[in-house]
Amino acid sequence: MELHLYNTLTRQKELFRPIRDGEVRMYHCGPTVYQRPHIGNYRAFLFADLLRRVLELADLKVTQIMNLTDVGHLVDDAEEGDDKLEAQARKDKLDPWQIVEKVSAQFFEDMNALGVQPAHAYPRATDHIEEMVEMVEKLIEMKHAYRVGDNVYFDVHSFPSYGRLSGNRIEDLEAGARLEVNDEKKHPADFALWKSDEHHLMKWDTVFGPHGFPGWHIECSAMARKFLGDHFDIHTGGEDNVFPHHECEIAQSESALNGPFVNLWMHTKFLQVDGGKMGKSLGNAYTLDDLAERGFSALDYRFLMMRGSYRNSLNFTWEALKGAAEARRNLNDFRSRLLGEGGEPEEMNLESLGAESAVAKARVAFRKALADDLNTSESLAALFVLRNAYVHGELDAAEYPVALALLAEADSVFGFFDSIESGGLSDQEIDQLIQERGEARAAKDFARADAIRDELTAAKITLEDTPDGVKWFRG
RNA sequence: GCCGGCAUAGCCAAGUGGUAAGGCAACGGAUUGCAAAUCCGUCACCCCCAGUUCGAGUCUGGGUGCCGGCUCCA
């Protein structure tokens, strides 16, 4: 399975080739744990999860790292900055460390509900102060950075390809009216590697002084290096990370390490709400709890994200979520019906199918779409085409086991199927109840008939009264 | 002011030169004691204008709208 992935750096899809054969190392910019992440944040993390699963589908061994930013960065680049973690702490009357613990726990709970496979490590910035300081010292030594008092800045002119990722030019940045002027810096576009402020609560005593804290971007450079090495395969984040965050990471890392940093940069577009932007101040930055209040599960949301392409902004509406929830249910029922008709998942054996088999076609389409820059929309459509073939009676019963195997493979990538619960009733018991219901219906005792149907529903058994008689399935 | 992206049916969305995937909703019908269950069927010429081409949703130019970056932010 050859993957073609879009690289922000080159602005085109590229054939993906890992640096080490059969092995992928990737880093994801994770949450700043000062407030519970909203569904927009989770779009990026769901993408990271999807990418990992597709890489594994392609038989690659993946090492996946996601950082937790537990030190608040400055709200702006002015000399006197505020720290959003500390600001939140003041608001909640907690100390910053308590906020970090509380929000991190919430984050992992949400990720679990979303069916995200845990990364191999979630390093925290505050656990890696030493590594950051070391890198900053190295940059000073190599004349890529300069110290002004207890502050340290990166000299963007020392890195010729600064701006390559984002398409910005240093001259344009300079002309940008919104750039804060800071007299300390040699150049307005230079960025902070280390800052000092005695009023900060989260601060460290280092060679740069007693009241220091890391700059905006150094944590990712330091932690990525520690966990993945100097040169690794993939780095992802939201589109807002392209500049300045990732641009600065590249500058720092490639300068300090004197070599290539990351081969492939991938970014997810923002989620929009009702056609416009999402924002806390707009009151539409929903959390998973807001979704649950309206009766939607985290997996419904996951499904909604899989219906669109990560490289296009996706418009979140309640109607769209409703549609996703329904569609997910239909796919779930498809699998349940196959199981109900005696199918057991089988090892995929394409050769025995014949190219004309609906299952074989679906699998080819499913994988081909994913391999083309994670086209989940098209990939998902292949599953619905297969479902339609089944519903229209075009699927031979002998193909049910392979169809189920394909759905299992699909689940390994999409991860939105519900687990099948038997509800504690045996087939015999269920048949017995259905027979009783039939008798009750014949005797026009509909109260009794509906009671049985409700009982089965409660046990996760779905009944379908068809012209051919009653059909049932679990799930 | 400077960069970049997007614009497809009521809603979500795929499609990168060859005549519009898929899902949801809606509507008509079947079935049913009823059904929110199930099944059958119907449902778009792709923001506007001008070009290129035998042929454009797909390429080029202009316009309009929305989104992102230039400021912590997925």
Coordinates of C-alpha atoms (C1' of nucleotides) in Angstrom, one line a residue:
Chain A
M1 CA 0.0 0.0 0.0
E2 CA 1.7 3.2 -1.2
L3 CA 0.6 6.3 0.6
H4 CA 0.5 9.7 -1.0
L5 CA 0.4 12.5 1.6
Y6 CA 0.2 16.3 1.2
N7 CA 3.2 18.1 2.5
T8 CA 2.7 21.7 3.6
L9 CA 6.3 22.3 3.0
T10 CA 6.2 21.5 -0.7
R11 CA 2.5 22.2 -1.2
Q12 CA 1.9 19.0 -3.0
K13 CA 1.1 15.3 -2.5
E14 CA 4.2 13.2 -2.2
L15 CA 4.8 9.5 -2.1
F16 CA 5.5 8.7 1.5
R17 CA 8.8 7.1 2.2
P18 CA 9.8 6.6 5.8
I19 CA 13.4 7.5 6.8
R20 CA 13.8 4.1 8.3
D21 CA 12.4 1.1 6.4
G22 CA 9.0 0.0 7.7
E23 CA 9.0 2.5 10.6
V24 CA 7.4 5.9 11.1
R25 CA 8.2 8.4 13.8
M26 CA 5.7 11.3 14.2
Y27 CA 5.0 14.2 16.5
H28 CA 1.7 16.0 17.0
C29 CA 1.2 19.4 18.6
G30 CA -1.1 18.6 21.4
P31 CA -3.3 20.8 23.6
T32 CA -2.3 23.6 25.9
V33 CA -3.9 22.3 29.1
Y34 CA -5.4 25.4 30.5
Q35 CA -9.0 24.9 29.4
R36 CA -10.9 21.8 28.3
P37 CA -10.4 21.3 24.6
H38 CA -13.4 21.9 22.4
I39 CA -14.5 19.9 19.3
G40 CA -12.4 22.1 17.0
N41 CA -9.3 21.1 18.9
Y42 CA -10.3 17.5 18.7
R43 CA -10.5 17.6 14.9
A44 CA -6.7 17.9 14.8
F45 CA -6.3 15.1 17.3
L46 CA -8.7 12.9 15.5
F47 CA -6.7 13.5 12.3
A48 CA -3.5 12.5 14.1
D49 CA -5.2 9.3 15.2
L50 CA -6.5 8.6 11.7
L51 CA -3.0 9.1 10.2
R52 CA -1.5 6.7 12.7
R53 CA -4.2 4.1 11.9
V54 CA -3.7 4.4 8.1
L55 CA 0.1 4.1 8.5
E56 CA -0.5 1.0 10.5
L57 CA -2.9 -0.3 7.8
A58 CA 0.1 0.1 5.4
D59 CA 2.1 -2.2 7.7
L60 CA 4.3 0.5 9.1
K61 CA 5.4 0.5 12.7
V62 CA 4.5 3.8 14.1
T63 CA 5.9 5.7 17.0
Q64 CA 3.5 8.5 17.9
I65 CA 4.3 11.4 20.3
M66 CA 1.9 14.1 21.4
N67 CA 3.0 16.9 23.7
L68 CA 1.0 18.5 26.5
T69 CA 1.8 22.2 26.8
D70 CA 1.6 22.8 30.5
V71 CA 3.4 26.1 30.6
G72 CA 1.3 29.0 29.5
H73 CA 3.0 31.1 26.8
L74 CA 2.7 34.8 26.7
V75 CA -0.5 36.3 25.4
D76 CA 1.6 38.6 23.3
D77 CA 5.1 39.3 22.3
A78 CA 5.4 42.5 24.2
E79 CA 7.9 42.8 27.0
E80 CA 5.2 42.6 29.7
G81 CA 3.2 39.6 28.7
D82 CA 0.4 37.7 30.5
D83 CA 0.3 34.0 30.7
K84 CA -2.9 32.3 29.7
L85 CA -2.4 29.4 32.1
E86 CA -1.8 31.8 34.9
A87 CA -4.7 33.9 33.8
Q88 CA -7.0 30.9 34.0
A89 CA -5.6 30.0 37.3
R90 CA -6.4 33.4 38.8
K91 CA -9.9 33.1 37.4
D92 CA -10.5 29.7 38.9
K93 CA -8.6 30.5 42.1
L94 CA -6.4 27.6 41.7
D95 CA -2.6 27.4 41.2
P96 CA -1.5 26.7 37.6
W97 CA -0.4 23.2 38.4
Q98 CA -3.8 22.3 39.6
I99 CA -5.3 23.6 36.4
V100 CA -2.9 21.5 34.4
E101 CA -3.9 18.3 36.3
K102 CA -7.5 19.0 36.0
V103 CA -7.5 19.8 32.3
S104 CA -5.2 17.0 31.4
A105 CA -7.4 14.4 33.0
Q106 CA -10.4 15.8 31.2
F107 CA -8.4 15.7 27.9
F108 CA -7.6 12.0 28.3
E109 CA -11.2 11.2 29.2
D110 CA -12.4 12.9 26.0
M111 CA -9.7 11.2 23.8
N112 CA -10.8 7.9 25.2
A113 CA -14.5 8.6 24.4
L114 CA -13.5 9.6 20.9
G115 CA -11.9 6.2 20.4
V116 CA -8.4 7.7 19.9
Q117 CA -5.6 5.2 20.3
P118 CA -3.2 6.5 22.9
A119 CA 0.0 7.9 21.6
H120 CA 3.2 6.2 22.8
A121 CA 4.0 9.2 25.0
Y122 CA 2.5 12.5 26.0
P123 CA 5.6 14.5 27.2
R124 CA 5.0 17.6 29.2
A125 CA 6.9 20.8 28.6
T126 CA 7.6 21.4 32.3
D127 CA 9.4 18.0 32.4
H128 CA 11.8 19.0 29.8
I129 CA 13.1 22.4 30.9
E130 CA 16.6 21.0 30.9
E131 CA 16.5 19.8 27.3
M132 CA 15.1 23.2 26.2
V133 CA 17.8 25.1 28.0
E134 CA 20.4 22.9 26.5
M135 CA 19.1 23.7 23.0
V136 CA 18.9 27.4 23.7
E137 CA 22.5 27.4 24.9
K138 CA 23.5 25.6 21.8
L139 CA 21.8 28.1 19.6
I140 CA 23.6 31.0 21.3
E141 CA 26.9 29.2 20.9
M142 CA 26.2 28.7 17.2
K143 CA 25.3 32.4 16.9
H144 CA 21.7 31.7 15.9
A145 CA 20.5 33.3 19.1
Y146 CA 21.5 36.2 21.3
R147 CA 21.0 37.1 24.8
V148 CA 19.6 40.4 26.0
G149 CA 19.6 40.5 29.8
D150 CA 17.8 37.4 30.9
N151 CA 16.0 37.0 27.7
V152 CA 17.1 35.0 24.6
Y153 CA 16.0 35.6 21.1
F154 CA 16.4 33.6 17.9
D155 CA 18.0 35.6 15.0
V156 CA 15.8 34.8 12.0
H157 CA 18.3 36.3 9.6
S158 CA 20.7 33.5 10.7
F159 CA 18.4 30.9 9.1
P160 CA 18.1 31.6 5.4
S161 CA 15.1 29.4 4.7
Y162 CA 13.0 31.1 7.5
G163 CA 9.5 31.5 5.9
R164 CA 9.7 28.5 3.7
L165 CA 6.9 26.6 5.4
S166 CA 4.5 29.4 5.7
G167 CA 5.3 31.4 2.6
N168 CA 6.0 34.4 4.7
R169 CA 9.0 36.6 3.9
I170 CA 10.9 38.3 6.6
E171 CA 10.5 41.7 4.9
D172 CA 6.8 41.3 4.8
L173 CA 6.7 40.3 8.4
E174 CA 8.6 43.4 9.2
A175 CA 6.1 45.5 7.3
G176 CA 3.2 43.8 9.1
A177 CA 1.5 46.5 11.1
R178 CA 0.4 44.0 13.7
L179 CA 3.9 42.9 14.8
E180 CA 4.7 44.2 18.2
V181 CA 7.8 46.3 18.4
N182 CA 10.2 45.2 21.0
D183 CA 13.3 47.3 21.3
E184 CA 15.3 44.5 22.7
K185 CA 15.2 42.5 19.5
K186 CA 17.7 43.0 16.7
H187 CA 14.8 42.5 14.3
P188 CA 11.1 42.6 14.8
A189 CA 10.6 39.0 13.4
D190 CA 13.1 37.5 15.8
F191 CA 11.3 35.3 18.3
A192 CA 11.8 34.5 22.0
L193 CA 13.6 31.3 23.0
W194 CA 13.7 32.1 26.7
K195 CA 12.0 34.9 28.7
S196 CA 12.3 36.1 32.2
D197 CA 9.8 37.8 34.5
E198 CA 10.0 37.7 38.2
H199 CA 6.2 37.9 38.6
H200 CA 5.6 34.7 36.8
L201 CA 4.3 31.8 38.9
M202 CA 5.7 29.1 36.6
K203 CA 9.4 29.9 36.4
W204 CA 12.7 28.2 36.5
D205 CA 16.1 29.1 37.8
T206 CA 18.6 28.5 35.0
V207 CA 21.8 29.8 33.5
F208 CA 19.6 32.6 32.0
G209 CA 18.6 33.8 35.4
P210 CA 16.3 32.9 38.3
H211 CA 12.9 33.9 36.9
G212 CA 12.9 32.3 33.5
F213 CA 10.4 30.4 31.4
P214 CA 10.6 28.9 27.9
G215 CA 9.6 30.8 24.7
W216 CA 6.7 29.8 22.5
H217 CA 8.2 27.2 20.4
I218 CA 11.2 25.6 22.0
E219 CA 9.4 22.8 23.8
C220 CA 8.3 21.0 20.7
S221 CA 11.8 21.2 19.2
A222 CA 13.3 19.8 22.4
M223 CA 10.8 17.1 23.1
A224 CA 10.5 15.9 19.5
R225 CA 14.3 15.5 19.5
K226 CA 14.3 13.6 22.8
F227 CA 11.6 11.1 21.8
L228 CA 12.1 10.8 18.0
G229 CA 15.6 11.8 17.3
D230 CA 17.1 14.7 15.3
H231 CA 15.5 13.8 12.1
F232 CA 12.0 12.2 11.9
D233 CA 9.2 11.6 9.5
I234 CA 6.0 13.5 10.2
H235 CA 4.9 16.5 12.3
T236 CA 1.3 17.6 12.4
G237 CA -0.9 20.3 13.9
G238 CA -3.7 22.7 13.1
E239 CA -3.4 25.1 10.3
D240 CA -2.9 27.9 12.8
N241 CA 0.4 26.2 13.8
V242 CA 2.0 26.7 10.4
F243 CA 3.1 30.2 11.4
P244 CA 4.7 31.1 13.6
H245 CA 4.9 27.8 15.6
H246 CA 6.2 25.3 13.1
E247 CA 8.1 27.8 11.1
C248 CA 10.0 28.7 14.3
E249 CA 10.5 25.0 15.3
I250 CA 12.1 24.3 11.9
A251 CA 14.4 27.3 12.4
Q252 CA 15.5 26.3 15.9
S253 CA 15.9 22.6 15.3
E254 CA 17.6 22.7 11.9
S255 CA 20.0 25.4 13.2
A256 CA 20.8 23.6 16.5
L257 CA 21.1 20.2 14.9
N258 CA 22.7 21.4 11.7
G259 CA 20.6 19.1 9.5
P260 CA 17.1 18.2 8.4
F261 CA 14.4 18.1 11.1
V262 CA 11.1 16.8 9.7
N263 CA 10.3 15.4 6.3
L264 CA 6.6 15.8 6.2
W265 CA 4.5 18.5 7.7
M266 CA 0.7 18.0 7.8
H267 CA -1.9 20.4 8.9
T268 CA -5.7 20.2 9.5
K269 CA -8.0 23.0 8.5
F270 CA -10.2 24.5 11.1
L271 CA -13.7 23.5 11.9
Q272 CA -16.3 26.1 11.2
V273 CA -19.6 26.4 12.9
D274 CA -22.7 27.4 10.9
G275 CA -20.5 28.7 8.1
G276 CA -18.5 31.0 10.3
K277 CA -15.7 30.8 12.7
M278 CA -15.8 29.1 16.0
G279 CA -14.9 31.0 19.1
K280 CA -15.3 30.9 22.8
S281 CA -16.6 34.4 22.7
L282 CA -19.1 33.4 20.1
G283 CA -20.5 30.7 22.4
N284 CA -20.1 28.0 19.7
A285 CA -16.9 26.4 20.9
Y286 CA -18.7 23.2 21.9
T287 CA -17.3 20.5 24.1
L288 CA -18.2 16.8 24.0
D289 CA -20.6 17.5 26.9
D290 CA -22.5 20.0 24.8
L291 CA -22.9 17.3 22.2
A292 CA -24.0 14.7 24.7
E293 CA -26.6 17.1 26.0
R294 CA -28.2 17.0 22.6
G295 CA -28.0 13.2 22.5
F296 CA -24.9 12.7 20.4
S297 CA -22.0 10.5 21.3
A298 CA -18.3 11.2 20.8
L299 CA -18.3 8.5 18.1
D300 CA -21.0 10.4 16.2
Y301 CA -18.6 13.4 16.2
R302 CA -15.8 11.2 15.1
F303 CA -17.8 9.9 12.2
L304 CA -18.7 13.5 11.2
M305 CA -15.0 14.3 11.0
M306 CA -14.3 11.2 8.9
R307 CA -16.9 12.3 6.4
G308 CA -14.8 15.3 5.4
S309 CA -11.3 15.8 4.2
Y310 CA -8.8 17.0 6.8
R311 CA -7.5 19.6 4.3
N312 CA -10.8 21.3 3.9
S313 CA -12.5 23.4 6.4
L314 CA -15.5 21.5 7.6
N315 CA -18.8 23.1 8.6
F316 CA -20.2 21.9 11.8
T317 CA -23.9 22.2 12.1
W318 CA -26.3 20.3 14.4
E319 CA -28.1 19.0 11.3
A320 CA -24.8 17.7 9.9
L321 CA -24.1 15.9 13.2
K322 CA -27.5 14.4 13.1
G323 CA -26.9 13.2 9.6
A324 CA -23.6 11.7 10.7
A325 CA -25.2 9.9 13.6
E326 CA -27.8 8.4 11.4
A327 CA -25.3 7.3 8.8
R328 CA -23.1 5.7 11.5
R329 CA -26.1 3.8 12.8
N330 CA -26.8 2.5 9.3
L331 CA -23.3 1.2 8.9
N332 CA -23.4 -0.4 12.4
D333 CA -26.7 -2.1 11.5
F334 CA -25.2 -3.3 8.3
R335 CA -22.5 -5.1 10.2
S336 CA -25.0 -6.4 12.7
R337 CA -27.2 -7.8 10.1
L338 CA -24.4 -9.6 8.4
L339 CA -23.5 -11.1 11.8
G340 CA -27.1 -11.9 12.4
E341 CA -27.2 -13.9 9.2
G342 CA -24.6 -16.2 10.4
G343 CA -21.5 -14.5 9.2
E344 CA -18.2 -14.7 11.1
P345 CA -15.3 -12.5 10.1
E346 CA -12.8 -14.2 8.0
E347 CA -9.2 -13.6 7.1
M348 CA -9.3 -11.4 4.0
N349 CA -8.5 -13.4 1.0
L350 CA -8.9 -11.2 -2.1
E351 CA -7.6 -13.9 -4.5
S352 CA -10.5 -16.2 -3.7
L353 CA -13.0 -13.4 -4.3
G354 CA -12.5 -12.5 -8.0
A355 CA -12.3 -8.9 -9.1
E356 CA -16.0 -8.7 -9.8
S357 CA -17.0 -9.4 -6.2
A358 CA -18.6 -6.5 -4.6
V359 CA -16.5 -7.0 -1.5
A360 CA -13.3 -7.0 -3.5
K361 CA -14.3 -3.8 -5.3
A362 CA -15.2 -2.2 -2.0
R363 CA -11.9 -3.1 -0.4
V364 CA -9.9 -1.8 -3.4
A365 CA -11.9 1.5 -3.4
F366 CA -11.6 1.8 0.4
R367 CA -7.8 1.4 0.5
K368 CA -7.2 3.4 -2.7
A369 CA -9.0 6.4 -1.3
L370 CA -7.2 6.3 2.1
A371 CA -3.9 6.0 0.3
D372 CA -4.7 9.2 -1.6
D373 CA -3.9 11.6 1.2
L374 CA -6.5 10.1 3.6
N375 CA -9.6 10.6 1.5
T376 CA -11.9 9.3 4.2
S377 CA -15.0 10.7 2.4
E378 CA -14.5 8.5 -0.6
S379 CA -13.2 5.6 1.5
L380 CA -16.4 5.7 3.5
A381 CA -18.5 5.9 0.4
A382 CA -17.1 2.5 -0.7
L383 CA -18.5 1.0 2.5
F384 CA -21.9 2.4 1.7
V385 CA -21.8 1.1 -1.8
L386 CA -21.1 -2.3 -0.4
R387 CA -24.0 -1.9 2.0
N388 CA -26.3 -1.0 -0.9
A389 CA -25.2 -4.1 -2.7
Y390 CA -26.1 -6.2 0.3
V391 CA -29.5 -4.5 0.7
H392 CA -30.3 -5.0 -3.0
G393 CA -29.5 -8.7 -2.6
E394 CA -26.4 -8.5 -4.8
L395 CA -24.2 -10.0 -2.2
D396 CA -23.9 -13.8 -2.0
A397 CA -24.3 -15.2 1.5
A398 CA -21.0 -16.9 1.0
E399 CA -19.4 -13.4 0.9
Y400 CA -20.8 -12.3 4.2
P401 CA -17.7 -13.4 6.2
V402 CA -15.3 -11.5 3.9
A403 CA -17.6 -8.5 4.0
L404 CA -17.4 -8.6 7.7
A405 CA -13.6 -8.9 7.5
L406 CA -13.6 -5.8 5.4
L407 CA -15.8 -4.0 7.9
A408 CA -13.3 -5.0 10.6
E409 CA -10.5 -3.5 8.6
A410 CA -12.5 -0.4 8.1
D411 CA -13.1 -0.2 11.8
S412 CA -9.4 -0.4 12.4
V413 CA -9.0 2.8 10.5
F414 CA -12.2 4.7 11.3
G415 CA -12.9 3.3 14.8
F416 CA -16.5 4.4 15.0
F417 CA -18.4 1.1 15.1
D418 CA -20.2 0.4 18.4
S419 CA -19.1 -2.7 20.3
I420 CA -21.6 -5.5 19.9
E421 CA -23.4 -6.3 23.1
S422 CA -25.2 -9.6 23.3
G423 CA -27.4 -8.3 26.1
G424 CA -27.2 -11.6 27.9
L425 CA -29.9 -13.3 25.8
S426 CA -29.1 -16.5 23.9
D427 CA -30.3 -17.1 20.3
Q428 CA -32.8 -19.6 21.7
E429 CA -34.2 -17.1 24.2
I430 CA -34.5 -14.5 21.6
D431 CA -36.3 -16.8 19.1
Q432 CA -38.6 -17.8 22.0
L433 CA -39.5 -14.2 22.7
I434 CA -40.0 -13.4 19.1
Q435 CA -42.4 -16.4 18.8
E436 CA -44.3 -15.2 21.9
R437 CA -44.5 -11.8 20.3
G438 CA -45.9 -13.3 17.2
E439 CA -48.5 -15.1 19.1
A440 CA -49.5 -12.0 21.0
R441 CA -49.8 -10.1 17.8
A442 CA -52.0 -12.8 16.3
A443 CA -54.2 -12.6 19.4
K444 CA -54.2 -8.8 19.0
D445 CA -52.6 -8.4 22.4
F446 CA -50.4 -5.5 21.2
A447 CA -49.6 -4.4 24.7
R448 CA -47.9 -7.7 25.2
A449 CA -46.3 -7.7 21.8
D450 CA -44.8 -4.2 22.3
A451 CA -43.6 -5.1 25.7
I452 CA -41.6 -7.9 24.2
R453 CA -40.2 -5.7 21.6
D454 CA -39.2 -3.2 24.2
E455 CA -37.5 -5.9 26.2
L456 CA -35.5 -7.0 23.2
T457 CA -34.6 -3.4 22.4
A458 CA -33.3 -2.9 25.9
A459 CA -31.2 -6.0 25.3
K460 CA -29.8 -4.4 22.2
I461 CA -31.7 -6.6 19.8
T462 CA -33.3 -5.0 16.8
L463 CA -36.4 -6.4 15.2
E464 CA -37.4 -5.9 11.7
D465 CA -40.9 -7.0 10.6
T466 CA -40.5 -7.7 6.9
P467 CA -42.8 -9.3 4.4
D468 CA -40.6 -12.4 4.7
G469 CA -41.2 -12.6 8.4
V470 CA -39.4 -11.2 11.5
K471 CA -35.7 -10.7 11.2
W472 CA -33.5 -9.7 14.2
F473 CA -29.9 -8.8 14.9
R474 CA -27.7 -7.8 17.8
G475 CA -26.3 -4.4 18.2
Chain B
rG1 C1' -1.4 46.4 4.1
rC2 C1' 1.2 41.4 3.1
rC3 C1' 0.7 35.9 2.6
rG4 C1' -2.5 31.3 2.0
rG5 C1' -7.0 28.3 1.4
rC6 C1' -12.1 27.4 0.1
rA7 C1' -17.1 28.3 -2.7
rU8 C1' -20.8 21.5 -5.5
rA9 C1' -28.6 19.8 -4.1
rG10 C1' -32.5 21.7 2.2
rC11 C1' -27.8 19.9 5.2
rC12 C1' -22.7 17.4 5.3
rA13 C1' -19.5 16.1 1.5
rA14 C1' -16.2 13.4 -2.7
rG15 C1' -14.8 14.5 -7.4
rU16 C1' -8.3 18.0 -10.3
rG17 C1' -10.2 18.0 -18.5
rG18 C1' -14.6 13.7 -20.8
rU19 C1' -20.1 14.6 -19.3
rA20 C1' -22.0 15.2 -11.2
rA21 C1' -19.5 9.4 -5.4
rG22 C1' -21.7 8.7 -0.7
rG23 C1' -24.6 10.0 3.6
rC24 C1' -28.6 12.7 6.1
rA25 C1' -33.2 15.1 5.4
rA26 C1' -37.6 15.5 2.3
rC27 C1' -41.3 13.6 -0.9
rG28 C1' -44.1 9.3 -3.3
rG29 C1' -44.9 4.1 -2.6
rA30 C1' -44.6 -1.1 -0.2
rU31 C1' -45.1 -3.6 4.3
rU32 C1' -47.3 -3.3 9.3
rG33 C1' -51.8 -3.7 14.7
rC34 C1' -48.6 0.5 15.2
rA35 C1' -43.6 1.9 14.1
rA36 C1' -39.1 6.6 15.2
rA37 C1' -37.9 -0.2 12.2
rU38 C1' -37.3 -2.2 7.1
rC39 C1' -37.6 -2.1 1.7
rC40 C1' -38.6 0.3 -3.4
rG41 C1' -38.5 4.9 -6.1
rU42 C1' -37.7 10.4 -6.8
rC43 C1' -34.4 14.5 -5.9
rA44 C1' -28.0 19.2 -8.6
rC45 C1' -25.7 21.0 -14.8
rC46 C1' -21.3 22.6 -9.6
rC47 C1' -21.0 31.5 -6.5
rC48 C1' -20.9 35.4 -10.7
rC49 C1' -18.4 37.3 -15.3
rA50 C1' -14.9 36.6 -19.2
rG51 C1' -11.4 33.3 -21.5
rU52 C1' -8.5 28.5 -23.0
rU53 C1' -10.2 23.7 -25.1
rC54 C1' -13.4 19.3 -29.5
rG55 C1' -14.9 19.2 -24.4
rA56 C1' -14.4 22.6 -17.7
rG57 C1' -17.3 21.6 -11.4
rU58 C1' -12.2 20.4 -12.8
rC59 C1' -7.4 25.1 -16.3
rU60 C1' -6.5 30.9 -16.8
rG61 C1' -8.0 36.1 -15.5
rG62 C1' -11.3 39.3 -12.9
rG63 C1' -15.3 39.8 -9.2
rU64 C1' -18.1 38.5 -4.8
rG65 C1' -18.4 35.8 -0.2
rC66 C1' -16.3 32.9 3.8
rC67 C1' -12.0 30.9 6.5
rG68 C1' -6.9 30.9 8.2
rG69 C1' -1.8 33.2 9.1
rC70 C1' 1.0 37.9 9.9
rU71 C1' -0.8 37.9 17.9
rC72 C1' -1.5 32.6 22.6
rC73 C1' -5.0 29.5 19.7
rA74 C1' -6.3 22.6 16.5

